[in-house]
C-alpha positions as a printed Julia matrix, in Angstrom:
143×3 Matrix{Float64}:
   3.97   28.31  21.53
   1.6    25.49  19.44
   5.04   23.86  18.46
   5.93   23.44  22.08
   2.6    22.19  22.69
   1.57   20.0   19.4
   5.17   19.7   17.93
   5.02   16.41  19.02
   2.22   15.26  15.99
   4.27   15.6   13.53
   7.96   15.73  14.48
   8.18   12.26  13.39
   7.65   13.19   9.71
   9.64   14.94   6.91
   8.94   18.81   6.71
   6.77   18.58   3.22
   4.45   15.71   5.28
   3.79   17.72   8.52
   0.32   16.46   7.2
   0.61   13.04   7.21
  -0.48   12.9   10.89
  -4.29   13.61   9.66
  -4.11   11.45   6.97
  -3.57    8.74   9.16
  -6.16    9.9   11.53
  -8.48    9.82   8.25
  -7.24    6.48   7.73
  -8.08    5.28  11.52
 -11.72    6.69  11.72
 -12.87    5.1    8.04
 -11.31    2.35   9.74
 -12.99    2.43  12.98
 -15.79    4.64  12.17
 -16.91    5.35   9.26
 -17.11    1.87   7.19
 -18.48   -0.11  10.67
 -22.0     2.45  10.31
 -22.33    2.33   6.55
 -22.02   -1.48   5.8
 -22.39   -3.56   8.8
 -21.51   -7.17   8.59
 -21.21   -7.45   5.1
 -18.56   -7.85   2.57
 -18.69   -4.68   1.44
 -17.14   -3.73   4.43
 -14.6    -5.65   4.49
 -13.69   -4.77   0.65
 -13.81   -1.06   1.55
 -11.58   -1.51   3.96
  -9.01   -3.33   2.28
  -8.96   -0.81  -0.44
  -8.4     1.47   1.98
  -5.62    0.21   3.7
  -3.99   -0.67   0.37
  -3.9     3.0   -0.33
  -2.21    3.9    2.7
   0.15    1.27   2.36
   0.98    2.71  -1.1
   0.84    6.0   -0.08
   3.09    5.26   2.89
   5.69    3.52   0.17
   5.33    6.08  -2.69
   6.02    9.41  -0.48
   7.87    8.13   2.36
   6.28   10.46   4.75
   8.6     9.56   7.7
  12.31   10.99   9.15
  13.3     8.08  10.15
  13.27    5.13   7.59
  12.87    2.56   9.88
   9.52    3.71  11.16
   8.64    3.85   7.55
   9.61    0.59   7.07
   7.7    -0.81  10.07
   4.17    1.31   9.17
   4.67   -0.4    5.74
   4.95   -4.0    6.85
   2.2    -3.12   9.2
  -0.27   -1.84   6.22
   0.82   -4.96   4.57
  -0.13   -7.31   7.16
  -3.32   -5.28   7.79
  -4.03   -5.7    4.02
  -3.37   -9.28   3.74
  -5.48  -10.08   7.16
  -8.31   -8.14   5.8
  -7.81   -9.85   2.15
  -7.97  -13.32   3.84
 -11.09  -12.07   5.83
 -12.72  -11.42   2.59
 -12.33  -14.37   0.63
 -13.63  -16.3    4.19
 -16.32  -13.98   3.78
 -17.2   -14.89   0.44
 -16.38  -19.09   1.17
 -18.85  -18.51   3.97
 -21.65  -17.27   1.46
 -20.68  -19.7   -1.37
 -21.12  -22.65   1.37
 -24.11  -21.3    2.38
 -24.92  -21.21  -1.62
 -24.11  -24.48  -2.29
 -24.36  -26.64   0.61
 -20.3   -27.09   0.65
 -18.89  -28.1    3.9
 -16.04  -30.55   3.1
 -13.06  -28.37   2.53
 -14.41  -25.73   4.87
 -11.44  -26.69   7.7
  -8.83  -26.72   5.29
  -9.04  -23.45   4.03
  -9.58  -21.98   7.34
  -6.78  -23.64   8.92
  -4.13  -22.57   6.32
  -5.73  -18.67   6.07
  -5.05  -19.21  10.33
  -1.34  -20.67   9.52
  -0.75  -17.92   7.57
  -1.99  -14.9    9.31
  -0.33  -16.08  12.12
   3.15  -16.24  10.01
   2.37  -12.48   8.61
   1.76  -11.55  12.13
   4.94  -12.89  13.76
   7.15  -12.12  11.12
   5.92   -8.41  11.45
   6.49   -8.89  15.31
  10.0    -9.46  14.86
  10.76   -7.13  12.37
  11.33   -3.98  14.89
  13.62   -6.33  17.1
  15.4    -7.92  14.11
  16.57   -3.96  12.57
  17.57   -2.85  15.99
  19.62   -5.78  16.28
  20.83   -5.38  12.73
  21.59   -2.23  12.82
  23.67   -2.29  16.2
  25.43   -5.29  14.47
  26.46   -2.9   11.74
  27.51    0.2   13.5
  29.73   -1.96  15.89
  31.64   -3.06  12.37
């Protein structure tokens, strides 16, 4: 049977979004792929890929492709962060070029220390997310 054998691709998602499995392949080669050939080193790329990521994220949120909320949830917060790294990447990007520009160096650090400070943040916070609901949730179904 191909269920026995490729069931496991989509069995994570709702019957209407057996699909969503080659979206998100889609999503991971433009990622990986695709936008690294077409633009390399360049803020283009880095715009195109925050655009895409942002419409994941949305699509992810708007049709709620998953059974299981929580893995929802967690691919969610984990297009967010993706967004927001990328996002930060791009306006470094563009610093970089208006230094370059202008001769600018003095507040260079600054801004690349609290981008850091905050990426990090994003990062941990969706680290501990996953632990945080299973611990949540056991909290709750033990009241």
């Amino acid at each position: 049977d191909a269920i026995d054998r490729l069931g496991f691709l989509f069995e994570n998602y709702k019957v209407q979004h057996y699909q969503y499995e080659l979206i998100e392949m889609a999503r991971k080669f433009a990622m990986t792929g695709f936008i690294i050939f077409l633009w390399p080193a360049s803020t283009e790329q880095i715009g195109i890929a925050v655009l895409v990521t942002v419409a994941a994220m949305v699509y992810v949120i708007r049709a709620k492709p998953f059974a299981n909320q929580h893995i929802g949830s967690l691919q969610a917060a984990m297009l967010a962060a993706q967004s927001a790294t990328l996002f930060f990447g791009l306006l470094l990007s563009v610093d970089r070029i208006r230094r370059l520009q202008t001769s600018a160096e003095d507040e260079t650090v600054y801004h690349t220390v609290g981008s850091t400070i905050i990426l990090i943040l994003l990062s941990t916070v969706i680290f501990l997310v996953p632990p945080f609901t299973l611990f949540w949730n056991n909290r709750m179904a033990i009241q």
